[in-house]
Coordinates of C-alpha atoms in Angstrom, one line a residue:
M63 CA 1.5 24.2 -110.7
A64 CA 0.9 27.8 -109.7
M65 CA -2.2 27.9 -112.0
V66 CA -3.6 24.7 -110.4
L67 CA -3.2 26.0 -106.9
K68 CA -4.6 29.5 -107.8
V69 CA -7.7 28.0 -109.4
E70 CA -8.4 25.6 -106.5
I71 CA -7.8 28.4 -103.9
M72 CA -9.9 30.9 -105.8
K73 CA -12.8 28.4 -106.2
R74 CA -12.9 27.7 -102.4
I75 CA -12.6 31.4 -101.6
L76 CA -15.5 32.3 -103.8
T77 CA -17.6 29.5 -102.5
V78 CA -16.9 30.6 -98.9
L79 CA -17.7 34.2 -99.8
I80 CA -21.1 33.2 -101.4
L81 CA -22.1 31.0 -98.4
S82 CA -20.9 33.4 -95.7
A83 CA -22.5 36.5 -97.3
T84 CA -25.9 35.6 -95.8
S85 CA -25.6 37.9 -92.7
L86 CA -24.6 40.8 -94.9
L87 CA -27.5 40.2 -97.3
L88 CA -30.0 40.0 -94.4
R89 CA -29.0 43.5 -93.5
A90 CA -29.3 44.7 -97.0
Q91 CA -32.5 43.0 -98.3
S92 CA -32.7 45.2 -101.4
Q93 CA -29.3 43.8 -102.6
M94 CA -30.2 40.2 -102.0
L95 CA -30.5 38.0 -105.1
H96 CA -33.7 36.2 -105.7
E97 CA -33.2 33.7 -108.5
R98 CA -36.0 32.7 -110.8
L99 CA -36.0 30.4 -113.9
Y100 CA -37.9 30.5 -117.1
L101 CA -37.7 27.6 -119.7
S102 CA -38.5 28.1 -123.3
T103 CA -39.2 24.9 -125.3
D104 CA -39.3 24.4 -129.1
K105 CA -43.1 23.8 -128.8
E106 CA -45.8 22.8 -126.3
C107 CA -47.2 19.6 -127.9
Y108 CA -45.0 16.5 -128.5
I109 CA -45.2 12.9 -129.7
A110 CA -43.6 10.3 -127.4
G111 CA -40.1 9.7 -128.8
E112 CA -39.5 13.2 -130.0
P113 CA -36.7 15.4 -128.5
M114 CA -37.8 18.3 -126.3
W115 CA -35.4 21.3 -126.8
I116 CA -35.0 23.6 -123.9
S117 CA -33.5 27.1 -123.4
A118 CA -33.1 28.3 -119.8
F119 CA -33.2 31.9 -118.5
C120 CA -32.0 32.3 -114.9
Y121 CA -32.4 35.9 -113.6
D122 CA -32.7 37.9 -110.5
A123 CA -36.4 38.8 -109.9
V124 CA -35.4 42.0 -108.1
S125 CA -33.2 43.6 -110.7
G126 CA -34.1 41.5 -113.8
K127 CA -30.5 40.9 -114.5
P128 CA -29.1 37.5 -115.4
S129 CA -28.0 35.6 -112.3
P130 CA -24.2 35.0 -112.0
V131 CA -24.5 32.6 -109.1
S132 CA -26.1 29.2 -109.9
A133 CA -24.2 26.9 -112.3
V134 CA -26.8 24.1 -112.6
A135 CA -30.5 24.0 -113.4
Y136 CA -32.4 20.8 -112.4
I137 CA -35.2 19.8 -114.8
E138 CA -37.9 17.3 -114.1
L139 CA -40.8 16.1 -116.3
Q140 CA -43.6 14.8 -114.1
N141 CA -47.0 13.1 -114.3
L142 CA -49.4 12.3 -111.4
S143 CA -47.1 9.4 -110.4
G144 CA -44.0 11.5 -110.1
S145 CA -40.9 12.3 -112.2
V146 CA -40.5 10.4 -115.4
V147 CA -37.4 12.2 -116.8
Q148 CA -34.8 14.2 -114.9
A149 CA -31.9 16.2 -116.3
K150 CA -29.3 18.8 -115.4
I151 CA -28.4 21.9 -117.5
A152 CA -25.3 23.9 -117.1
L153 CA -25.9 27.7 -116.5
T154 CA -23.4 30.4 -117.5
D155 CA -24.2 34.0 -116.7
G156 CA -27.9 33.0 -116.3
R157 CA -28.2 31.1 -119.6
G158 CA -28.3 27.4 -120.5
S159 CA -29.7 24.9 -122.9
G160 CA -30.6 21.2 -122.9
L161 CA -32.3 18.3 -124.7
I162 CA -34.7 15.8 -123.3
D163 CA -35.5 12.7 -125.3
L164 CA -39.1 11.8 -124.5
P165 CA -39.4 8.1 -123.8
V166 CA -41.4 6.2 -126.4
S167 CA -43.3 4.5 -123.5
L168 CA -44.9 7.7 -122.1
P169 CA -48.7 7.5 -122.0
T170 CA -50.8 10.2 -123.6
G171 CA -51.5 13.0 -121.3
N172 CA -50.5 16.4 -119.9
Y173 CA -47.2 16.6 -118.0
R174 CA -45.6 19.1 -115.8
L175 CA -42.1 20.4 -116.7
I176 CA -40.4 22.0 -113.7
A177 CA -37.0 23.6 -113.2
Y178 CA -35.2 25.0 -110.2
T179 CA -31.7 25.8 -108.8
R180 CA -30.5 24.9 -105.4
Y181 CA -30.4 28.6 -104.7
M182 CA -34.1 28.9 -105.5
Y183 CA -34.8 25.9 -103.3
S184 CA -32.9 27.6 -100.4
E185 CA -35.5 30.4 -100.6
S186 CA -38.5 28.1 -100.7
E187 CA -39.3 24.5 -101.7
H188 CA -42.2 25.9 -103.7
N189 CA -40.0 28.3 -105.7
V190 CA -39.9 26.3 -109.0
F191 CA -40.7 27.1 -112.6
K192 CA -43.7 25.2 -113.9
R193 CA -44.9 24.6 -117.5
I194 CA -47.5 22.2 -118.9
I195 CA -46.4 19.9 -121.7
T196 CA -48.8 17.9 -123.8
I197 CA -47.6 14.5 -125.0
Y198 CA -49.4 12.1 -127.4
N199 CA -48.5 8.5 -127.9
P200 CA -50.5 7.0 -130.8
L201 CA -48.7 3.7 -130.5
T202 CA -50.3 2.7 -127.2
S203 CA -53.7 2.8 -125.6
L204 CA -52.2 3.8 -122.3
R205 CA -53.4 7.2 -121.1
S206 CA -52.9 9.3 -118.0
D207 CA -55.8 9.7 -115.6
N208 CA -56.4 13.2 -116.7
V209 CA -57.2 12.2 -120.3
K210 CA -60.8 12.2 -121.5
V211 CA -62.4 11.4 -124.9
A212 CA -64.6 14.0 -126.6
S213 CA -68.2 13.0 -127.2
G214 CA -70.2 14.3 -130.1
A215 CA -69.4 15.2 -133.6
E216 CA -68.2 18.7 -132.9
P217 CA -64.4 19.0 -132.3
T218 CA -63.4 20.0 -128.8
R219 CA -60.5 22.5 -128.6
F220 CA -58.5 24.1 -125.9
P221 CA -58.8 27.9 -125.6
E222 CA -56.0 29.6 -127.4
T223 CA -54.0 32.5 -126.0
Q224 CA -53.7 35.6 -128.1
P225 CA -50.3 35.9 -129.9
E226 CA -47.9 38.1 -128.0
S227 CA -46.0 40.7 -130.0
T228 CA -43.3 42.9 -128.8
R229 CA -42.9 46.0 -131.0
E230 CA -39.2 46.3 -130.3
L231 CA -38.5 42.8 -131.7
N232 CA -39.0 42.0 -135.4
V233 CA -39.2 38.5 -136.8
L234 CA -39.3 38.3 -140.6
T235 CA -38.9 35.5 -143.3
N236 CA -37.8 36.1 -146.9
S237 CA -41.0 34.6 -148.2
K238 CA -44.5 33.5 -147.0
V239 CA -44.6 30.4 -149.2
Y240 CA -41.9 27.7 -149.7
Q241 CA -41.6 24.4 -151.4
S242 CA -40.1 21.3 -149.7
G243 CA -36.3 21.5 -149.7
E244 CA -36.3 25.3 -150.3
Q245 CA -34.1 27.4 -148.0
V246 CA -35.9 29.5 -145.4
R247 CA -34.2 32.7 -144.3
I248 CA -35.2 34.2 -140.9
T249 CA -34.2 37.7 -140.0
L250 CA -34.2 39.1 -136.4
S251 CA -33.8 42.7 -135.4
H252 CA -34.6 44.7 -132.3
S253 CA -34.5 48.2 -130.9
L254 CA -34.2 47.2 -127.2
P255 CA -31.4 48.9 -125.2
G256 CA -28.5 46.9 -124.0
G257 CA -28.8 43.9 -126.3
V258 CA -31.1 40.8 -125.9
S259 CA -30.7 37.1 -125.4
L260 CA -33.4 34.9 -126.9
S261 CA -34.3 31.4 -128.2
V262 CA -35.6 30.8 -131.7
S263 CA -37.9 28.0 -132.8
V264 CA -39.6 27.0 -136.1
F265 CA -42.3 24.4 -135.9
R266 CA -45.5 23.3 -137.7
K267 CA -48.8 24.7 -136.5
D268 CA -51.4 21.9 -136.2
N269 CA -54.8 21.6 -134.6
L270 CA -53.9 19.1 -131.8
N271 CA -55.5 19.9 -128.5
H272 CA -52.8 21.0 -126.0
F273 CA -52.4 23.2 -123.0
C274 CA -51.5 26.8 -123.7
N275 CA -49.0 28.2 -121.1
P276 CA -48.8 31.8 -120.0
S277 CA -46.5 34.0 -122.1
I278 CA -42.9 34.8 -121.1
S279 CA -44.0 38.3 -120.3
A280 CA -46.8 37.2 -118.0
F281 CA -44.5 34.8 -116.2
V282 CA -41.6 37.1 -115.7
D283 CA -43.8 40.0 -114.7
S284 CA -45.5 37.8 -112.1
T285 CA -42.1 36.9 -110.5
R286 CA -40.9 40.5 -110.5
N287 CA -44.0 41.7 -108.8
Q288 CA -43.6 39.3 -105.9
S289 CA -42.7 40.4 -102.4
F290 CA -39.3 39.3 -101.3
T291 CA -38.0 38.4 -97.9
P292 CA -34.5 37.4 -96.7
F293 CA -33.6 33.8 -96.4
P294 CA -30.5 31.8 -95.4
L295 CA -28.3 30.4 -98.2
W296 CA -27.8 26.8 -97.4
R297 CA -27.2 25.2 -100.8
V298 CA -25.7 26.9 -103.8
D299 CA -24.1 25.3 -106.9
Y300 CA -21.2 27.7 -107.4
P301 CA -19.0 27.6 -109.4
G302 CA -20.3 24.1 -110.4
E303 CA -22.4 21.4 -109.1
V304 CA -21.8 20.6 -105.4
I305 CA -22.1 16.8 -105.0
R306 CA -23.3 15.8 -101.6
G307 CA -23.4 12.6 -99.7
H308 CA -22.9 11.0 -96.3
V309 CA -20.5 8.4 -95.0
V310 CA -21.8 5.1 -93.6
D311 CA -20.0 2.1 -92.1
E312 CA -19.8 -1.4 -93.3
N313 CA -23.3 -2.1 -91.9
N314 CA -24.7 1.0 -93.8
N315 CA -25.2 2.9 -90.5
P316 CA -24.6 6.6 -90.8
V317 CA -21.3 7.8 -89.3
A318 CA -21.7 10.6 -86.7
S319 CA -18.1 11.8 -86.8
S320 CA -15.8 12.9 -89.6
R321 CA -12.7 11.7 -87.8
G322 CA -10.7 8.7 -89.0
F323 CA -11.2 8.8 -92.8
G324 CA -10.9 11.0 -95.9
S325 CA -13.3 11.4 -98.9
Y326 CA -12.6 11.4 -102.6
I327 CA -14.5 11.0 -105.8
S328 CA -13.4 10.6 -109.4
I329 CA -15.1 10.2 -112.8
A330 CA -14.0 7.2 -114.8
G331 CA -12.8 8.1 -118.3
N332 CA -9.9 9.6 -120.2
Q333 CA -9.8 13.0 -118.3
I334 CA -8.6 13.9 -114.8
Q335 CA -11.8 14.6 -112.8
Y336 CA -10.7 14.0 -109.2
F337 CA -12.1 15.8 -106.2
T338 CA -11.5 15.8 -102.5
G339 CA -14.5 16.2 -100.1
E340 CA -15.2 18.6 -97.3
L341 CA -16.2 16.5 -94.4
M342 CA -18.7 17.8 -91.7
D343 CA -18.8 16.7 -88.1
N344 CA -22.0 14.7 -88.7
G345 CA -20.5 12.5 -91.4
S346 CA -21.9 14.4 -94.3
V347 CA -19.6 15.4 -97.1
R348 CA -19.7 17.7 -100.1
F349 CA -17.5 18.0 -103.2
F350 CA -17.0 21.3 -105.0
T351 CA -16.7 20.8 -108.7
S352 CA -16.6 23.0 -111.8
N353 CA -19.5 21.0 -113.3
L354 CA -19.1 17.4 -114.6
Y355 CA -20.5 17.0 -118.2
G356 CA -22.2 14.0 -119.5
D357 CA -23.3 10.8 -117.9
G358 CA -20.7 8.3 -116.6
T359 CA -19.3 6.2 -113.8
L360 CA -18.4 7.9 -110.5
I361 CA -16.1 6.2 -108.1
S362 CA -16.3 7.2 -104.4
Y363 CA -13.4 6.4 -102.1
I364 CA -13.4 6.7 -98.3
P365 CA -10.0 5.5 -97.1
S366 CA -9.9 4.8 -93.4
L367 CA -7.2 5.7 -91.0
N368 CA -8.1 2.8 -88.8
D369 CA -9.3 -0.8 -89.2
R370 CA -13.0 0.2 -89.9
K371 CA -14.4 0.2 -93.4
Y372 CA -16.5 3.1 -94.7
H373 CA -18.1 4.1 -97.9
L374 CA -20.1 7.0 -99.4
V375 CA -23.8 7.2 -100.2
L376 CA -24.6 10.0 -102.6
D377 CA -27.6 12.2 -101.8
S378 CA -30.4 12.7 -104.3
V379 CA -30.1 16.1 -106.1
Y380 CA -33.7 16.3 -107.3
M381 CA -36.7 17.6 -105.4
N382 CA -39.3 15.4 -107.0
P383 CA -42.2 17.5 -105.6
R384 CA -45.6 16.0 -105.5
V385 CA -48.0 16.6 -108.4
N386 CA -51.5 17.0 -107.0
E387 CA -53.3 17.7 -110.3
L388 CA -52.8 18.4 -114.0
P389 CA -55.0 20.0 -116.6
E390 CA -57.4 17.6 -118.4
L391 CA -56.5 16.6 -122.0
I392 CA -59.4 16.0 -124.4
L393 CA -58.8 13.5 -127.2
D394 CA -60.6 14.3 -130.4
I395 CA -61.2 11.8 -133.2
T396 CA -61.1 14.5 -135.8
Q397 CA -57.4 15.0 -135.0
Q398 CA -56.5 11.4 -135.8
H399 CA -54.8 12.1 -139.1
V400 CA -52.5 14.7 -137.6
L401 CA -51.4 12.2 -134.9
E402 CA -50.8 9.5 -137.5
E403 CA -48.7 11.9 -139.6
R404 CA -46.6 13.1 -136.6
S405 CA -46.2 9.5 -135.3
L406 CA -44.9 8.4 -138.7
S407 CA -42.3 11.2 -138.6
V408 CA -41.1 10.0 -135.2
Q409 CA -40.9 6.4 -136.3
L410 CA -39.0 7.2 -139.5
S411 CA -36.6 9.4 -137.6
Q412 CA -35.8 6.6 -135.2
A413 CA -35.6 4.0 -138.0
F414 CA -33.1 6.0 -140.0
G415 CA -31.2 7.3 -137.0
L416 CA -31.9 10.9 -137.8
D417 CA -31.2 11.9 -134.2
T418 CA -27.5 11.6 -135.1
L419 CA -27.9 14.9 -136.9
F420 CA -28.1 16.5 -133.5
R421 CA -24.4 17.0 -132.8
E422 CA -23.3 16.8 -129.2
E423 CA -20.5 19.2 -128.5
K424 CA -18.1 17.9 -125.8
T425 CA -17.1 20.5 -123.2
E426 CA -13.5 20.8 -122.3
T427 CA -13.1 20.3 -118.6
N428 CA -9.4 19.7 -118.2
L429 CA -7.9 23.0 -119.5
L430 CA -5.4 23.0 -116.6
F431 CA -3.9 19.7 -117.8
E432 CA -4.1 20.3 -121.5
N433 CA -0.8 19.8 -123.3
S434 CA 1.0 19.8 -119.9
G435 CA 1.7 16.0 -119.7
I436 CA 4.4 13.8 -121.1
V437 CA 2.7 11.1 -123.3
Y438 CA 4.0 7.6 -123.8
K439 CA 2.1 5.6 -126.4
L440 CA 2.8 2.0 -125.5
D441 CA 2.2 0.7 -129.0
E442 CA 5.5 2.3 -129.8
Y443 CA 7.4 0.3 -127.2
T444 CA 8.1 -3.4 -126.4
R445 CA 5.5 -4.9 -124.1
F446 CA 7.0 -6.5 -121.0
P447 CA 5.0 -8.9 -118.8
T448 CA 4.2 -6.4 -116.1
M449 CA 3.6 -2.6 -116.0
G450 CA 6.4 -2.3 -113.5
E451 CA 8.9 -3.5 -116.1
V452 CA 7.5 -1.1 -118.7
I453 CA 7.8 1.8 -116.4
V454 CA 11.3 0.9 -115.3
E455 CA 12.5 0.5 -118.9
F456 CA 10.8 3.3 -120.7
I457 CA 9.2 5.9 -118.4
R458 CA 12.1 8.2 -117.5
E459 CA 10.0 10.3 -115.2
A460 CA 9.0 7.4 -112.9
R461 CA 10.6 4.8 -110.8
F462 CA 9.5 2.3 -108.1
R463 CA 11.1 2.3 -104.7
T464 CA 10.7 -0.2 -101.9
V465 CA 9.3 1.3 -98.7
G466 CA 8.4 -0.9 -95.8
G467 CA 8.5 -4.0 -98.0
S468 CA 6.1 -2.6 -100.6
R469 CA 6.8 -1.0 -104.0
V470 CA 5.9 2.7 -104.1
L471 CA 5.9 4.8 -107.3
Q472 CA 7.8 8.0 -107.4
L473 CA 7.8 10.7 -110.1
R474 CA 10.6 13.0 -111.2
L475 CA 9.3 16.6 -111.0
R476 CA 10.4 19.7 -112.8
D477 CA 10.8 23.2 -111.5
A478 CA 9.8 26.5 -113.1
G479 CA 13.0 26.5 -115.1
G480 CA 12.4 23.0 -116.5
T481 CA 15.1 21.3 -114.3
V482 CA 14.0 17.8 -113.3
Y483 CA 14.5 16.4 -109.8
Y484 CA 13.3 13.8 -107.4
V485 CA 11.9 15.2 -104.1
D486 CA 12.8 13.9 -100.7
D487 CA 9.2 13.9 -99.8
P488 CA 7.1 10.8 -98.8
T489 CA 4.0 12.3 -100.4
P490 CA 3.2 10.0 -103.3
P491 CA 2.0 10.9 -106.7
L492 CA -1.7 10.6 -107.7
V493 CA -2.0 7.4 -109.8
L494 CA -5.1 7.1 -111.9
L495 CA -6.2 4.2 -114.1
D496 CA -8.9 5.4 -116.5
G497 CA -9.6 8.2 -114.0
I498 CA -9.8 5.8 -111.0
P499 CA -7.3 6.4 -108.1
V500 CA -5.1 3.5 -107.3
R501 CA -3.6 3.9 -103.9
D502 CA -1.8 0.5 -103.8
H503 CA 1.1 0.9 -106.3
E504 CA 1.8 -2.9 -106.2
K505 CA -1.4 -3.2 -108.3
I506 CA 0.1 -0.9 -110.9
Y507 CA 3.4 -2.8 -110.9
A508 CA 1.7 -6.1 -111.6
Y509 CA -0.9 -4.7 -114.0
D510 CA -1.0 -6.1 -117.6
P511 CA 0.5 -3.6 -119.9
A512 CA -1.3 -5.2 -122.9
L513 CA -4.4 -3.5 -121.6
V514 CA -2.9 0.0 -121.5
R515 CA -2.9 2.3 -124.5
E516 CA -0.9 5.2 -123.2
I517 CA 0.7 6.6 -120.1
I518 CA 0.7 10.3 -119.3
V519 CA 3.1 11.8 -116.7
Y520 CA 2.3 15.2 -115.2
P521 CA 5.7 16.1 -113.5
D522 CA 4.4 19.0 -111.3
K523 CA 3.0 19.3 -107.8
Y524 CA -0.8 19.4 -107.9
A525 CA -3.3 20.4 -105.2
F526 CA -6.8 19.1 -105.0
G527 CA -8.5 21.0 -102.2
P528 CA -6.3 20.6 -99.1
I529 CA -4.4 17.6 -100.5
Y530 CA -1.4 17.8 -102.7
Y531 CA 0.4 15.2 -104.8
N532 CA 4.0 15.0 -106.1
G533 CA 2.9 14.6 -109.7
I534 CA 0.2 12.6 -111.5
L535 CA 0.6 9.3 -113.4
F536 CA -2.4 8.6 -115.7
L537 CA -2.8 5.2 -117.4
K538 CA -5.4 5.0 -120.2
T539 CA -6.6 1.6 -121.2
Y540 CA -8.0 0.6 -124.6
R541 CA -11.4 -0.1 -123.1
G542 CA -11.5 2.9 -120.8
D543 CA -13.3 1.0 -118.0
F544 CA -10.3 0.0 -115.7
P545 CA -10.3 -3.7 -116.8
D546 CA -9.0 -6.4 -114.4
M547 CA -8.5 -3.8 -111.6
K548 CA -9.9 -4.9 -108.3
L549 CA -11.3 -1.9 -106.4
E550 CA -10.7 -1.4 -102.8
E551 CA -13.4 -2.3 -100.3
S552 CA -14.0 1.4 -99.4
M553 CA -14.7 2.2 -103.1
R554 CA -18.2 2.3 -104.6
I555 CA -19.4 2.6 -108.2
H556 CA -22.2 5.0 -108.8
E557 CA -24.0 5.8 -112.1
F558 CA -23.7 9.5 -112.3
Q559 CA -25.7 12.0 -114.3
G560 CA -23.7 15.2 -115.0
V561 CA -24.9 18.4 -116.7
Q562 CA -25.6 18.0 -120.4
N563 CA -23.1 18.8 -123.1
S564 CA -24.6 21.3 -125.5
H565 CA -26.3 20.0 -128.6
S566 CA -26.6 21.7 -132.0
F567 CA -29.8 21.2 -134.0
G568 CA -29.2 19.4 -137.3
T569 CA -31.1 19.1 -140.5
V570 CA -31.2 16.5 -143.3
P571 CA -28.7 17.4 -146.0
G572 CA -30.3 18.6 -149.2
D573 CA -28.6 15.9 -151.4
S574 CA -29.6 13.1 -149.0
R575 CA -32.2 10.4 -149.8
L576 CA -33.3 10.2 -146.2
P577 CA -36.9 11.1 -145.4
D578 CA -37.3 14.6 -144.0
L579 CA -40.6 14.8 -142.1
R580 CA -39.4 17.2 -139.4
H581 CA -42.0 18.9 -137.4
T582 CA -39.5 21.3 -135.8
L583 CA -37.6 22.9 -138.7
Y584 CA -35.1 25.0 -136.6
W585 CA -34.1 25.5 -133.0
N586 CA -31.5 27.8 -131.5
P587 CA -31.4 28.0 -127.7
R588 CA -29.3 31.1 -127.5
V589 CA -29.1 34.0 -129.8
D590 CA -27.4 37.1 -128.3
L591 CA -28.1 40.3 -130.2
K592 CA -25.7 42.9 -129.0
D593 CA -26.8 45.8 -131.2
T594 CA -29.6 46.7 -133.5
D595 CA -28.1 45.3 -136.7
P596 CA -30.3 42.4 -138.1
V597 CA -29.2 38.8 -137.9
T598 CA -30.2 36.2 -140.4
F599 CA -30.5 32.4 -139.8
R600 CA -31.1 29.7 -142.4
T601 CA -32.9 26.4 -142.4
T602 CA -34.6 24.1 -145.0
A603 CA -38.3 23.4 -145.5
S604 CA -39.0 19.7 -144.8
Q605 CA -41.3 17.4 -146.7
T606 CA -44.0 18.1 -144.1
K607 CA -46.5 20.5 -145.5
G608 CA -48.6 23.0 -143.7
T609 CA -48.3 26.3 -141.7
F610 CA -45.1 26.9 -139.7
V611 CA -44.6 29.3 -136.9
V612 CA -41.3 31.2 -136.1
V613 CA -41.2 32.1 -132.5
A614 CA -38.5 34.2 -130.8
E615 CA -38.6 35.0 -127.1
G616 CA -36.2 36.1 -124.4
M617 CA -35.0 38.8 -122.1
N618 CA -32.6 41.7 -122.1
R619 CA -30.2 42.4 -119.3
E620 CA -32.6 44.7 -117.5
G621 CA -35.3 42.0 -117.1
K622 CA -37.6 43.1 -119.9
S623 CA -39.1 40.1 -121.6
F624 CA -40.3 39.9 -125.2
R625 CA -41.8 37.6 -127.7
N626 CA -42.7 37.8 -131.4
S627 CA -43.6 35.4 -134.1
T628 CA -44.5 35.1 -137.8
E629 CA -45.9 32.4 -140.0
F630 CA -45.2 30.9 -143.4
T631 CA -46.5 28.0 -145.5
V632 CA -44.8 24.9 -147.0
K633 CA -46.6 23.5 -150.0

């Protein structure tokens, strides 16, 4: 109980401190943080249907140090018509990683990859990271407007940038020539002070025309040489994404006052992800979270204190800035065989489900409730016709009482010494069905217990923002989607996109009979080298032959950027 209250109180105190520090920062411009983002990708040229691996560096352009403020980076892939893919990446101490599955329907062309934080957007709507990504789609004749076909027999190529090499960073392989299936050992070492954080990619070097982006050093130096001016902090995702919306009435008209109703959101699922909103006088509302991972169903709930009905409309979190122009892409007939080869690799990967080798690592978001509940697995008990009878017969920590002619659930709490007791307090417990709050306990009493897999009782007082509950009763169904539960009129279902869970790059096992035509052999979005001792990584050469490039790039904690690469051949 104390831990829950402490975390909630500290989260709100820190948020207030961040948002209220503007006046102090305006008087001390040299100390004001100016966030910037740099995205490293596993390569610059893709085939539609391939994954795009991303590593994010969020730093203060004044000091060069990693930014400790923003918890979310917003990513958009755009063409001349607007955004075609959007994603959120969690940031921790200025670092994050993500994965974008490029739709197989994307037309051939150059695209713009942008990234920003809400802190950056507070400074300027033009303060976004931009990178050009070239995407080919050999399976369709559709092309973006900026695509032209080369004329003449001579191949047309994009100008190539000179390879950047930082002397303080060494990238070595144990050989320059490998056979398919042979192990490749990559060794990194550095002589930079204070340690470094970097991304590492190994991909095949081919002759496809593509846009060559400025190096990490050129980009970081350009941001650090800017002139900085104070700005008001009006939107910051700290310590997690701040979900915003506004309340409307039953006719979808905005509500001008925050009086007469409350605001709550929860994520459907098998974890407790329940948040109370902070209402403004103009009817807008914001929910402070500690980041919600993965995509899912969000339920908003606006209970009214009068006879009027209200519901919540979520605000869009993406900027979707206009794209005025993109670099031209020249298609060259002499590169057809390379496109066919890479397209075959993508088709085989999808046919054999090789994307399942990319392991998604679920992030624990309920550490406060871990191992703190009393679990009842209903398969071990006799099923009565109603859930009320099951609770009365088997759940010792719960009982139903009749108040004003309606059944109300009450939980038996426990104190710090473990002594259990019922409180003489009309405040009810929080009742969740697959994560969805159920205010009417009569619905729980009449619910079909055959749908419920287990019941978890949390016999402590819990505070969610300014609201506290006398315990939590969590019912988990077999299906996990609150079956046969009729939602209240003030509830709305929203498809919600959370920040991505981390993914680990996978390879085809050596004893497998699956085809291995990987173009990207290895990807590691975050390698932290804390001293000068060398670090070695291992991967396996695929059946794709040709010249491969190992690229390592990143920054140290003082804002110095670096990049180095080496090449090897697979025969």
